[in-house]
GROMACS .gro file of C-alpha atoms in nm:
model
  281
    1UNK     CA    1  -1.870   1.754   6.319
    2UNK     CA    2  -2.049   2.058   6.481
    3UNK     CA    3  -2.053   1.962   6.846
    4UNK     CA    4  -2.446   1.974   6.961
    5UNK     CA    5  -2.420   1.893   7.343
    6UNK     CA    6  -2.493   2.166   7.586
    7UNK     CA    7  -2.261   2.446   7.658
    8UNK     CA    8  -2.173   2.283   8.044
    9UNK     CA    9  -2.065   1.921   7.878
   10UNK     CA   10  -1.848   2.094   7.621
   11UNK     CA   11  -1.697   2.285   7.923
   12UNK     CA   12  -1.611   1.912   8.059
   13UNK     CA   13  -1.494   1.785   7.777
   14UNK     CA   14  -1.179   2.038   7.669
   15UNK     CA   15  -1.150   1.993   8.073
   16UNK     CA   16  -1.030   1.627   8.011
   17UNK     CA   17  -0.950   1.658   7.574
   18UNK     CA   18  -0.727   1.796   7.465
   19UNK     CA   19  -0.834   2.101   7.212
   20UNK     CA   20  -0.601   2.066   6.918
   21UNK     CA   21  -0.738   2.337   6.670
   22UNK     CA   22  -0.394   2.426   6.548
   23UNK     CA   23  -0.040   2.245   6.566
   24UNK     CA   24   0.063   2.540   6.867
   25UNK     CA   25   0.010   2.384   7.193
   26UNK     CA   26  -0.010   2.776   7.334
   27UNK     CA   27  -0.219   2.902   7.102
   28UNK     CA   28  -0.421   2.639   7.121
   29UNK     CA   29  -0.446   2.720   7.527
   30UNK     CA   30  -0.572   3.088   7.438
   31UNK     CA   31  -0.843   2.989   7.193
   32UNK     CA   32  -0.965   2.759   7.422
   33UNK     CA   33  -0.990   3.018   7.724
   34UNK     CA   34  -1.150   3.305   7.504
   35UNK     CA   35  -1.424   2.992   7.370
   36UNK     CA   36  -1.530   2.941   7.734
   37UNK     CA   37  -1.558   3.266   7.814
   38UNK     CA   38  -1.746   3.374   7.476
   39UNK     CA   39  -1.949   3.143   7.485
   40UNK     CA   40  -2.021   3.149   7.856
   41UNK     CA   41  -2.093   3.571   7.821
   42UNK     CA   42  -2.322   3.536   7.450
   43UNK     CA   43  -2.482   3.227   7.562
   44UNK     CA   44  -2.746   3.172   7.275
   45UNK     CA   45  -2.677   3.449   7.118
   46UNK     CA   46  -2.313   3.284   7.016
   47UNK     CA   47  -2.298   3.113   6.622
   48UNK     CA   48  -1.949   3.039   6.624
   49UNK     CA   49  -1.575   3.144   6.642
   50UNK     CA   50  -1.298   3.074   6.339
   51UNK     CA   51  -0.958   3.142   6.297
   52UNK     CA   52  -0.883   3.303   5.996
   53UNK     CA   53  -0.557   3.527   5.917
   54UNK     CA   54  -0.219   3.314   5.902
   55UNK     CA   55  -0.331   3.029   6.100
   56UNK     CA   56  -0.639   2.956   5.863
   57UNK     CA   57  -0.449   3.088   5.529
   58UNK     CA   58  -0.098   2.874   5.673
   59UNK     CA   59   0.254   3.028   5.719
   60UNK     CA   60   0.143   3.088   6.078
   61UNK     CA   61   0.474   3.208   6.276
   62UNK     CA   62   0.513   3.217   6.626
   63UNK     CA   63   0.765   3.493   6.575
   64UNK     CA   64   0.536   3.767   6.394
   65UNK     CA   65   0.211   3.628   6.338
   66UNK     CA   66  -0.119   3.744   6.546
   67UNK     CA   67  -0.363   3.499   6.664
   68UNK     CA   68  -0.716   3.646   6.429
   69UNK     CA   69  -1.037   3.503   6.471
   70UNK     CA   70  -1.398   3.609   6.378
   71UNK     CA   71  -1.680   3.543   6.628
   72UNK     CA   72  -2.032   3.532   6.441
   73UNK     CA   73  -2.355   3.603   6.629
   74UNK     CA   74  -2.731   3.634   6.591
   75UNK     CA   75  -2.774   4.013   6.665
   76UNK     CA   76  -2.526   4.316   6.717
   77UNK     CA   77  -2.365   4.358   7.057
   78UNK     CA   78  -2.505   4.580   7.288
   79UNK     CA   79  -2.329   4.804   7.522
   80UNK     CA   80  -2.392   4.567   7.783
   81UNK     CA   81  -2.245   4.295   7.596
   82UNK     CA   82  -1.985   4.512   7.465
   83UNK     CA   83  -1.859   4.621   7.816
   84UNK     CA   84  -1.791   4.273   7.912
   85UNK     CA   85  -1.627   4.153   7.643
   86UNK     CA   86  -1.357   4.444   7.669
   87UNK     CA   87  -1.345   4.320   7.977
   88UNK     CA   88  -1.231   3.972   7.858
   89UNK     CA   89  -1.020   4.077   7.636
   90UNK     CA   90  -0.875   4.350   7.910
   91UNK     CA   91  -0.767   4.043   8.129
   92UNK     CA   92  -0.591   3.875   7.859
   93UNK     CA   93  -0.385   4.152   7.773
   94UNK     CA   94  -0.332   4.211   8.117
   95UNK     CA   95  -0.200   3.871   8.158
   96UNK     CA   96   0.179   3.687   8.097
   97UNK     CA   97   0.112   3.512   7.793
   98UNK     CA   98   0.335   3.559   7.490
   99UNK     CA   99  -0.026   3.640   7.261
  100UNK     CA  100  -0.155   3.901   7.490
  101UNK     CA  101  -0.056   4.156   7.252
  102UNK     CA  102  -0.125   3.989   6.966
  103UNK     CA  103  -0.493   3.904   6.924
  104UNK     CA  104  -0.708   4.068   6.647
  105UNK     CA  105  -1.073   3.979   6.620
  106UNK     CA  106  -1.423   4.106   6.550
  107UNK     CA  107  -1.770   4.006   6.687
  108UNK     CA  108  -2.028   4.050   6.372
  109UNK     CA  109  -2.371   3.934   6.350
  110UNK     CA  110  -2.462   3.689   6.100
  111UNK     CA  111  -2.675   3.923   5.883
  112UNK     CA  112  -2.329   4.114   5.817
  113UNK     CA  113  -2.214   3.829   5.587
  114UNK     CA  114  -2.516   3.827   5.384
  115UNK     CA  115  -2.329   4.083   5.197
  116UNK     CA  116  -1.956   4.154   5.158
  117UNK     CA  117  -1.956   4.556   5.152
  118UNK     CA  118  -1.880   4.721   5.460
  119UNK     CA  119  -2.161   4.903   5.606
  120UNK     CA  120  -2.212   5.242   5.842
  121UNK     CA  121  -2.299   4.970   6.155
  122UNK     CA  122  -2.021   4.971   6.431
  123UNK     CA  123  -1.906   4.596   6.529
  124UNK     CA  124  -1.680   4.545   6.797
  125UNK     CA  125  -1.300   4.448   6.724
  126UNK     CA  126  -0.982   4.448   6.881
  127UNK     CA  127  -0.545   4.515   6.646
  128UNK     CA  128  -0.269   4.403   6.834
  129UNK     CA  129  -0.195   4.597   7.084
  130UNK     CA  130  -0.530   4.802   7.123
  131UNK     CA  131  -0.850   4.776   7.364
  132UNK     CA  132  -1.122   4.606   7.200
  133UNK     CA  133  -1.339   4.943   7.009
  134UNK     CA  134  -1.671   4.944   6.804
  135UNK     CA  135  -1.582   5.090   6.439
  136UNK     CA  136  -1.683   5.007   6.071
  137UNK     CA  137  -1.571   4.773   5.894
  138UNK     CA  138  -1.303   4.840   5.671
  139UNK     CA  139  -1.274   4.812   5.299
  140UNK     CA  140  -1.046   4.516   5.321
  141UNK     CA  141  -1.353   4.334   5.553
  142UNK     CA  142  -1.455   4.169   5.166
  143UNK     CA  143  -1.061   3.958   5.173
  144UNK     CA  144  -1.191   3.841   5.527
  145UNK     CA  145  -1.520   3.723   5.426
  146UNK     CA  146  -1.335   3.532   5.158
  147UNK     CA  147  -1.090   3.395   5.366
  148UNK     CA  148  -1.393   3.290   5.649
  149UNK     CA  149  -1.612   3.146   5.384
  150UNK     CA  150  -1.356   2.959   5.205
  151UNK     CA  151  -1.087   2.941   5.477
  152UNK     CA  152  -1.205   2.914   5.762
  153UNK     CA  153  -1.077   2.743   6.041
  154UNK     CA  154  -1.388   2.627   6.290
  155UNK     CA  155  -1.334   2.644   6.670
  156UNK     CA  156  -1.653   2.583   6.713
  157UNK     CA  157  -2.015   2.621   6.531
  158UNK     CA  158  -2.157   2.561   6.242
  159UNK     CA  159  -1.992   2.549   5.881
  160UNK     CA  160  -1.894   2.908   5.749
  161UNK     CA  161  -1.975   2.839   5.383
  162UNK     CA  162  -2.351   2.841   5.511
  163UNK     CA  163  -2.256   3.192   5.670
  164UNK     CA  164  -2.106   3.405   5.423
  165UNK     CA  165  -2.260   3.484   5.058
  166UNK     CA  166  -2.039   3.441   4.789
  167UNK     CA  167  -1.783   3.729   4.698
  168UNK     CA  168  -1.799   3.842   4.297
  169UNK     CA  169  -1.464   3.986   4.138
  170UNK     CA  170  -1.608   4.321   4.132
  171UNK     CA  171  -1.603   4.354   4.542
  172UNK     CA  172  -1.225   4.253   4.535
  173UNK     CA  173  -1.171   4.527   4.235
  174UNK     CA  174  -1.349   4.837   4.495
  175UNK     CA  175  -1.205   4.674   4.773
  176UNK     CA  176  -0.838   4.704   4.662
  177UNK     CA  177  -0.928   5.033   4.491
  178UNK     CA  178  -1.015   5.204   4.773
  179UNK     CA  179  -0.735   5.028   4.967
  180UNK     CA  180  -0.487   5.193   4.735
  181UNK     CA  181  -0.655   5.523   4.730
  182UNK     CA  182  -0.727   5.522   5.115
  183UNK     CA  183  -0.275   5.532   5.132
  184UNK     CA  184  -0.200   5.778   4.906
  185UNK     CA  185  -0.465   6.022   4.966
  186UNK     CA  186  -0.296   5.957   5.354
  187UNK     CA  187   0.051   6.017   5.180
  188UNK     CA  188  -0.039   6.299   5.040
  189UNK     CA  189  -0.221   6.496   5.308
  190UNK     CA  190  -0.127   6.313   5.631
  191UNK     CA  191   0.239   6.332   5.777
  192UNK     CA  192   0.184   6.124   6.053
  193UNK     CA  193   0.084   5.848   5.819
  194UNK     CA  194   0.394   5.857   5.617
  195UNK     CA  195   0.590   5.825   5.963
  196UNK     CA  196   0.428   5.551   6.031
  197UNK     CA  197   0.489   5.433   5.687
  198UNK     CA  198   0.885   5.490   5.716
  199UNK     CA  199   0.896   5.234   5.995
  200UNK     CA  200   1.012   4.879   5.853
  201UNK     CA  201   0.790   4.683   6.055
  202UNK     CA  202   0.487   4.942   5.887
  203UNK     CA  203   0.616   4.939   5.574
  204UNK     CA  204   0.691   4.532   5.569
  205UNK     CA  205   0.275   4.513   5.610
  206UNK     CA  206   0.208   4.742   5.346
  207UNK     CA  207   0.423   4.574   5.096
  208UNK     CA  208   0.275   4.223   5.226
  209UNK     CA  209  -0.116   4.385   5.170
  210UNK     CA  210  -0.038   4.477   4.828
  211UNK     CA  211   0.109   4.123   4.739
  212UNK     CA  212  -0.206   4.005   4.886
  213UNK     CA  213  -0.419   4.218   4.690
  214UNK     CA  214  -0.306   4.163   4.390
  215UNK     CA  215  -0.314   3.850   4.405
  216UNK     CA  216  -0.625   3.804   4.482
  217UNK     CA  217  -0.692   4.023   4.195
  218UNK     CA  218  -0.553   3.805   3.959
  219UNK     CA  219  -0.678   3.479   4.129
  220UNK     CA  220  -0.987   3.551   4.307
  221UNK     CA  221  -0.904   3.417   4.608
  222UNK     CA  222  -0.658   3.438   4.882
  223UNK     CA  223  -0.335   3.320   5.056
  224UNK     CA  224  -0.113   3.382   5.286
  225UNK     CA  225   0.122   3.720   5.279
  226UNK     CA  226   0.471   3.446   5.240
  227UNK     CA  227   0.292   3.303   4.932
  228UNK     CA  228   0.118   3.617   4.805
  229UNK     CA  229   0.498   3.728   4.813
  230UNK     CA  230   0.623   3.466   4.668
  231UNK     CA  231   0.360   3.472   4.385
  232UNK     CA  232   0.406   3.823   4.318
  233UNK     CA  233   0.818   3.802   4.272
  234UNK     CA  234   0.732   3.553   4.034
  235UNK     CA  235   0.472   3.719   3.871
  236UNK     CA  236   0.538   4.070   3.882
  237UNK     CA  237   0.852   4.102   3.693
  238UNK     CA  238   1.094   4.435   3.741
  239UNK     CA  239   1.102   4.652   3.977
  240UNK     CA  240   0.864   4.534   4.221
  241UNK     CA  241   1.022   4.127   4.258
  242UNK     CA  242   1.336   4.371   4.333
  243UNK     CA  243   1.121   4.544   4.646
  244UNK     CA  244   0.968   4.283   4.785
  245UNK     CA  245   1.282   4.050   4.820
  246UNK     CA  246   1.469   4.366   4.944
  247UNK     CA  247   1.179   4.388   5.185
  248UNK     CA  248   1.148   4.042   5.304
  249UNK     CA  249   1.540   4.026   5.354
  250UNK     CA  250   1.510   4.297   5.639
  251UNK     CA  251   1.169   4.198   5.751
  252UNK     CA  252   1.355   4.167   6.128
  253UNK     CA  253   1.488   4.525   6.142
  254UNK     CA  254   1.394   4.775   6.313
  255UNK     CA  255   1.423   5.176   6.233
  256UNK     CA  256   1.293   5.351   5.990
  257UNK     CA  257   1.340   5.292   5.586
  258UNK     CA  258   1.550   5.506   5.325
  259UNK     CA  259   1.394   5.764   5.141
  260UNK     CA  260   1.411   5.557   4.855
  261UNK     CA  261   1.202   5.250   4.982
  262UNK     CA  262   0.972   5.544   5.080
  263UNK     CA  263   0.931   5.608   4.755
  264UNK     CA  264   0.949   5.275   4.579
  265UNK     CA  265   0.667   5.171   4.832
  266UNK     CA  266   0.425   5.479   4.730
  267UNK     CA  267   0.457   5.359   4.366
  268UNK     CA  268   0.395   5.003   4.419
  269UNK     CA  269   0.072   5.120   4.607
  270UNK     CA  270  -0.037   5.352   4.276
  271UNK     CA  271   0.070   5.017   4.059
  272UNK     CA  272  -0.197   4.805   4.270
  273UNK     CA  273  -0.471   5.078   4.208
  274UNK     CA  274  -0.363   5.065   3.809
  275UNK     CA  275  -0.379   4.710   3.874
  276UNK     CA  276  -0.713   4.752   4.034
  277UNK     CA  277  -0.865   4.916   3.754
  278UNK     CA  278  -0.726   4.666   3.544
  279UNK     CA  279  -0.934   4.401   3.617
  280UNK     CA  280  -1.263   4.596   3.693
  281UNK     CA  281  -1.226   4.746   3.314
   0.00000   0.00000   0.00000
Protein backbone atom coordinates (compact mmCIF):
# COMPACT_ATOMS: atom_id res chain seq x y z
CA UNK A 1 0.00 0.00 0.00
CA UNK A 2 1.28 3.43 -1.28
CA UNK A 3 2.42 5.09 1.91
CA UNK A 4 0.38 8.63 2.13
CA UNK A 5 1.88 10.23 5.36
CA UNK A 6 4.08 13.22 4.98
CA UNK A 7 7.57 13.07 3.76
CA UNK A 8 9.06 13.91 7.70
CA UNK A 9 6.95 10.73 9.28
CA UNK A 10 8.19 8.43 6.54
CA UNK A 11 11.71 9.78 7.44
CA UNK A 12 10.81 8.40 11.15
CA UNK A 13 9.56 5.47 10.26
CA UNK A 14 12.62 3.61 8.10
CA UNK A 15 14.46 5.46 11.25
CA UNK A 16 12.90 2.75 13.59
CA UNK A 17 11.56 -0.12 10.46
CA UNK A 18 13.33 -1.79 9.00
CA UNK A 19 13.16 -1.18 4.95
CA UNK A 20 13.15 -4.64 3.47
CA UNK A 21 12.61 -3.92 -0.35
CA UNK A 22 14.86 -6.74 -1.39
CA UNK A 23 16.30 -9.94 0.46
CA UNK A 24 20.10 -7.82 0.55
CA UNK A 25 20.38 -6.27 3.85
CA UNK A 26 23.14 -3.76 1.98
CA UNK A 27 21.35 -3.01 -0.77
CA UNK A 28 18.58 -2.51 0.99
CA UNK A 29 20.78 0.26 3.16
CA UNK A 30 21.60 2.17 -0.24
CA UNK A 31 18.06 2.39 -1.55
CA UNK A 32 17.01 3.61 1.51
CA UNK A 33 19.73 6.52 1.71
CA UNK A 34 19.24 7.62 -2.06
CA UNK A 35 14.98 7.60 -1.08
CA UNK A 36 15.69 10.18 1.65
CA UNK A 37 17.72 12.14 -0.15
CA UNK A 38 15.48 12.07 -3.49
CA UNK A 39 12.84 12.66 -2.03
CA UNK A 40 14.13 15.27 0.39
CA UNK A 41 15.88 17.31 -2.96
CA UNK A 42 12.39 16.78 -5.54
CA UNK A 43 10.08 17.31 -2.76
CA UNK A 44 6.64 17.41 -4.67
CA UNK A 45 7.94 17.16 -7.65
CA UNK A 46 8.97 13.28 -6.71
CA UNK A 47 6.25 10.30 -8.18
CA UNK A 48 8.21 7.47 -7.20
CA UNK A 49 11.41 5.28 -7.36
CA UNK A 50 11.46 1.30 -8.59
CA UNK A 51 13.95 -1.13 -8.95
CA UNK A 52 13.96 -2.69 -12.07
CA UNK A 53 17.06 -4.59 -13.82
CA UNK A 54 18.06 -7.99 -11.97
CA UNK A 55 16.62 -7.24 -8.71
CA UNK A 56 13.01 -6.61 -10.19
CA UNK A 57 13.47 -9.30 -13.20
CA UNK A 58 15.30 -11.93 -10.24
CA UNK A 59 18.77 -13.60 -10.59
CA UNK A 60 20.05 -10.56 -8.69
CA UNK A 61 23.89 -11.38 -7.77
CA UNK A 62 25.85 -9.69 -5.39
CA UNK A 63 28.88 -10.68 -7.40
CA UNK A 64 28.05 -8.91 -10.89
CA UNK A 65 24.80 -7.43 -10.68
CA UNK A 66 24.21 -3.40 -10.50
CA UNK A 67 21.72 -1.96 -8.24
CA UNK A 68 19.07 -0.11 -11.34
CA UNK A 69 16.28 1.88 -10.44
CA UNK A 70 14.01 4.42 -12.28
CA UNK A 71 12.91 7.59 -10.44
CA UNK A 72 9.58 9.06 -12.09
CA UNK A 73 8.69 12.74 -11.71
CA UNK A 74 6.16 15.38 -12.66
CA UNK A 75 8.37 17.64 -14.91
CA UNK A 76 12.00 17.36 -16.42
CA UNK A 77 14.93 18.25 -14.18
CA UNK A 78 16.33 21.44 -14.36
CA UNK A 79 19.89 22.37 -14.14
CA UNK A 80 19.34 23.31 -10.72
CA UNK A 81 17.91 20.11 -9.87
CA UNK A 82 20.29 18.37 -12.00
CA UNK A 83 23.41 19.84 -10.21
CA UNK A 84 22.34 18.47 -6.98
CA UNK A 85 21.50 15.29 -7.77
CA UNK A 86 25.10 14.66 -9.33
CA UNK A 87 25.92 15.78 -6.31
CA UNK A 88 24.15 12.88 -4.50
CA UNK A 89 25.13 10.53 -6.52
CA UNK A 90 28.95 12.11 -6.41
CA UNK A 91 28.97 11.29 -2.57
CA UNK A 92 27.93 7.84 -3.00
CA UNK A 93 30.49 6.98 -5.31
CA UNK A 94 32.80 8.74 -3.31
CA UNK A 95 31.96 6.63 -0.43
CA UNK A 96 33.18 2.80 0.95
CA UNK A 97 30.31 0.89 0.02
CA UNK A 98 30.65 -2.22 -2.12
CA UNK A 99 27.60 -0.54 -4.73
CA UNK A 100 29.29 2.72 -5.17
CA UNK A 101 30.29 1.73 -8.51
CA UNK A 102 27.53 -0.04 -9.37
CA UNK A 103 24.36 2.06 -9.51
CA UNK A 104 22.55 2.75 -12.86
CA UNK A 105 19.44 4.90 -12.85
CA UNK A 106 17.48 7.56 -14.69
CA UNK A 107 15.21 10.44 -13.46
CA UNK A 108 12.23 10.75 -16.26
CA UNK A 109 9.16 12.65 -16.02
CA UNK A 110 5.97 10.93 -16.09
CA UNK A 111 4.85 12.22 -19.52
CA UNK A 112 7.96 10.12 -20.92
CA UNK A 113 6.04 6.85 -20.31
CA UNK A 114 3.03 7.91 -22.07
CA UNK A 115 4.87 6.55 -24.95
CA UNK A 116 7.61 3.91 -25.26
CA UNK A 117 9.87 5.51 -28.18
CA UNK A 118 12.77 7.33 -27.15
CA UNK A 119 12.59 10.93 -27.80
CA UNK A 120 15.28 13.98 -28.67
CA UNK A 121 14.62 15.24 -24.68
CA UNK A 122 17.80 14.76 -22.44
CA UNK A 123 16.90 12.94 -18.94
CA UNK A 124 19.40 12.58 -16.45
CA UNK A 125 21.07 9.02 -15.78
CA UNK A 126 23.96 7.58 -14.31
CA UNK A 127 26.18 3.37 -15.86
CA UNK A 128 28.29 1.95 -13.42
CA UNK A 129 31.07 3.60 -13.00
CA UNK A 130 30.15 7.07 -14.61
CA UNK A 131 28.98 10.63 -13.17
CA UNK A 132 25.41 11.00 -13.42
CA UNK A 133 24.96 12.89 -17.41
CA UNK A 134 21.76 14.17 -19.25
CA UNK A 135 21.47 12.09 -22.69
CA UNK A 136 18.60 10.45 -24.75
CA UNK A 137 17.19 7.71 -24.15
CA UNK A 138 18.33 4.79 -25.83
CA UNK A 139 16.62 2.41 -28.15
CA UNK A 140 16.58 -0.33 -25.59
CA UNK A 141 14.57 2.45 -23.08
CA UNK A 142 11.12 0.38 -24.69
CA UNK A 143 12.61 -3.30 -22.64
CA UNK A 144 12.74 -0.87 -19.53
CA UNK A 145 9.37 0.49 -19.79
CA UNK A 146 8.27 -3.12 -20.04
CA UNK A 147 10.13 -4.31 -17.32
CA UNK A 148 8.81 -0.96 -15.00
CA UNK A 149 5.26 -1.42 -16.06
CA UNK A 150 5.09 -5.02 -15.64
CA UNK A 151 8.08 -5.55 -13.30
CA UNK A 152 8.47 -3.22 -11.30
CA UNK A 153 9.67 -3.30 -8.00
CA UNK A 154 8.08 -0.13 -5.84
CA UNK A 155 10.33 1.66 -3.28
CA UNK A 156 8.03 3.96 -2.95
CA UNK A 157 4.94 5.74 -4.93
CA UNK A 158 2.28 4.93 -6.66
CA UNK A 159 1.64 1.68 -8.85
CA UNK A 160 3.73 1.69 -12.21
CA UNK A 161 1.07 -0.03 -14.32
CA UNK A 162 -0.86 3.42 -13.93
CA UNK A 163 2.52 5.03 -15.23
CA UNK A 164 3.58 3.44 -18.27
CA UNK A 165 1.29 2.86 -21.53
CA UNK A 166 1.26 -0.42 -22.80
CA UNK A 167 4.21 -1.62 -25.16
CA UNK A 168 2.86 -3.26 -28.74
CA UNK A 169 5.19 -5.99 -30.45
CA UNK A 170 6.10 -3.62 -33.07
CA UNK A 171 8.24 -1.26 -30.49
CA UNK A 172 10.19 -4.45 -29.34
CA UNK A 173 10.70 -5.39 -33.30
CA UNK A 174 12.49 -1.40 -33.95
CA UNK A 175 13.84 -1.57 -30.69
CA UNK A 176 15.96 -4.73 -31.21
CA UNK A 177 16.42 -3.69 -34.85
CA UNK A 178 18.13 -0.79 -34.25
CA UNK A 179 19.93 -2.47 -31.30
CA UNK A 180 21.45 -4.89 -33.77
CA UNK A 181 22.17 -2.36 -36.38
CA UNK A 182 23.49 0.30 -33.81
CA UNK A 183 26.68 -2.86 -33.20
CA UNK A 184 27.52 -3.66 -36.42
CA UNK A 185 27.40 -0.41 -38.09
CA UNK A 186 30.00 0.25 -34.75
CA UNK A 187 31.86 -2.99 -35.93
CA UNK A 188 32.20 -1.97 -39.03
CA UNK A 189 33.35 1.63 -38.82
CA UNK A 190 34.46 2.00 -35.18
CA UNK A 191 37.73 0.23 -33.85
CA UNK A 192 37.47 1.31 -30.54
CA UNK A 193 34.13 -0.37 -30.29
CA UNK A 194 35.32 -3.72 -31.36
CA UNK A 195 38.09 -3.35 -28.51
CA UNK A 196 35.76 -2.91 -26.28
CA UNK A 197 33.88 -5.73 -27.73
CA UNK A 198 37.02 -8.22 -27.45
CA UNK A 199 36.95 -7.79 -23.68
CA UNK A 200 35.05 -10.87 -21.97
CA UNK A 201 33.39 -8.92 -19.45
CA UNK A 202 32.02 -6.61 -22.84
CA UNK A 203 31.40 -9.29 -24.80
CA UNK A 204 29.57 -11.51 -21.84
CA UNK A 205 26.85 -8.33 -21.94
CA UNK A 206 26.46 -8.39 -25.48
CA UNK A 207 25.78 -12.01 -25.73
CA UNK A 208 23.39 -11.65 -22.50
CA UNK A 209 21.41 -8.45 -24.54
CA UNK A 210 20.85 -10.55 -27.45
CA UNK A 211 19.42 -13.54 -25.35
CA UNK A 212 17.31 -10.91 -23.87
CA UNK A 213 16.16 -9.59 -27.02
CA UNK A 214 15.20 -12.29 -28.54
CA UNK A 215 13.44 -13.43 -26.21
CA UNK A 216 11.43 -10.92 -25.74
CA UNK A 217 10.88 -11.14 -29.37
CA UNK A 218 9.47 -14.34 -29.26
CA UNK A 219 7.58 -13.82 -25.91
CA UNK A 220 6.73 -10.29 -25.59
CA UNK A 221 7.95 -9.77 -22.45
CA UNK A 222 11.01 -9.95 -20.41
CA UNK A 223 13.34 -11.81 -17.97
CA UNK A 224 16.27 -11.90 -16.55
CA UNK A 225 19.74 -12.28 -18.73
CA UNK A 226 20.37 -16.14 -16.60
CA UNK A 227 16.90 -17.12 -17.91
CA UNK A 228 16.91 -15.29 -21.26
CA UNK A 229 20.14 -17.56 -21.52
CA UNK A 230 18.82 -20.34 -20.48
CA UNK A 231 15.75 -19.97 -22.80
CA UNK A 232 17.74 -19.25 -25.72
CA UNK A 233 20.19 -22.58 -25.37
CA UNK A 234 17.07 -24.29 -25.33
CA UNK A 235 15.49 -22.63 -27.96
CA UNK A 236 17.99 -21.63 -30.32
CA UNK A 237 19.41 -24.82 -31.45
CA UNK A 238 23.15 -24.97 -33.21
CA UNK A 239 25.56 -22.84 -33.12
CA UNK A 240 24.42 -20.24 -30.90
CA UNK A 241 23.35 -22.83 -27.54
CA UNK A 242 27.21 -23.71 -28.37
CA UNK A 243 28.21 -19.71 -27.73
CA UNK A 244 26.34 -18.88 -25.09
CA UNK A 245 27.31 -21.92 -22.80
CA UNK A 246 30.95 -21.30 -23.97
CA UNK A 247 30.25 -17.77 -22.84
CA UNK A 248 28.62 -18.29 -19.58
CA UNK A 249 31.42 -20.93 -18.63
CA UNK A 250 34.10 -18.03 -18.65
CA UNK A 251 31.75 -15.33 -17.59
CA UNK A 252 34.61 -14.72 -14.56
CA UNK A 253 37.61 -14.16 -16.86
CA UNK A 254 39.19 -11.51 -17.58
CA UNK A 255 41.30 -10.54 -20.97
CA UNK A 256 40.27 -10.23 -24.06
CA UNK A 257 38.36 -13.05 -26.35
CA UNK A 258 39.76 -15.16 -29.41
CA UNK A 259 39.31 -13.99 -32.72
CA UNK A 260 36.91 -16.55 -33.18
CA UNK A 261 34.35 -15.57 -30.37
CA UNK A 262 34.93 -12.16 -32.09
CA UNK A 263 33.49 -13.40 -34.83
CA UNK A 264 30.89 -15.86 -33.64
CA UNK A 265 29.58 -12.83 -31.51
CA UNK A 266 29.22 -10.38 -34.71
CA UNK A 267 27.04 -13.13 -36.32
CA UNK A 268 24.85 -13.83 -33.48
CA UNK A 269 24.21 -9.96 -33.43
CA UNK A 270 23.24 -10.06 -37.50
CA UNK A 271 21.05 -13.40 -36.46
CA UNK A 272 19.02 -11.15 -33.83
CA UNK A 273 18.44 -8.39 -36.55
CA UNK A 274 17.22 -11.44 -39.06
CA UNK A 275 15.40 -12.40 -36.10
CA UNK A 276 14.14 -8.93 -35.71
CA UNK A 277 12.72 -8.71 -39.00
CA UNK A 278 11.25 -11.90 -38.48
CA UNK A 279 8.68 -11.06 -36.34
CA UNK A 280 7.93 -7.45 -37.62
CA UNK A 281 7.25 -9.21 -41.26
Amino acid sequence: MLDKRPYHLKAQRRMSEPFSITPFADVNLVLDDFLVRIQALLGSHFIGMYLVGSLALGDFDPRTSDIDFVVVTDTNIGDDLFGSLQDIHAQFAASNSLWADKIEAIYIPSSALRHAAPSASLYPQIEKGTRLFKARLESGWVFQCITLRDRGVVVAGSDPRTLVDSIYPHDMHSAAAEIAVLWLEQADTDPTWLAWLRQRDAQMFVILTLCRLLYSLATGSVTSKPRAAEWAQKELGSPWATLIKRTLAKQYETGEIAQSEEDETLAFIQFTLEQSKRYAA
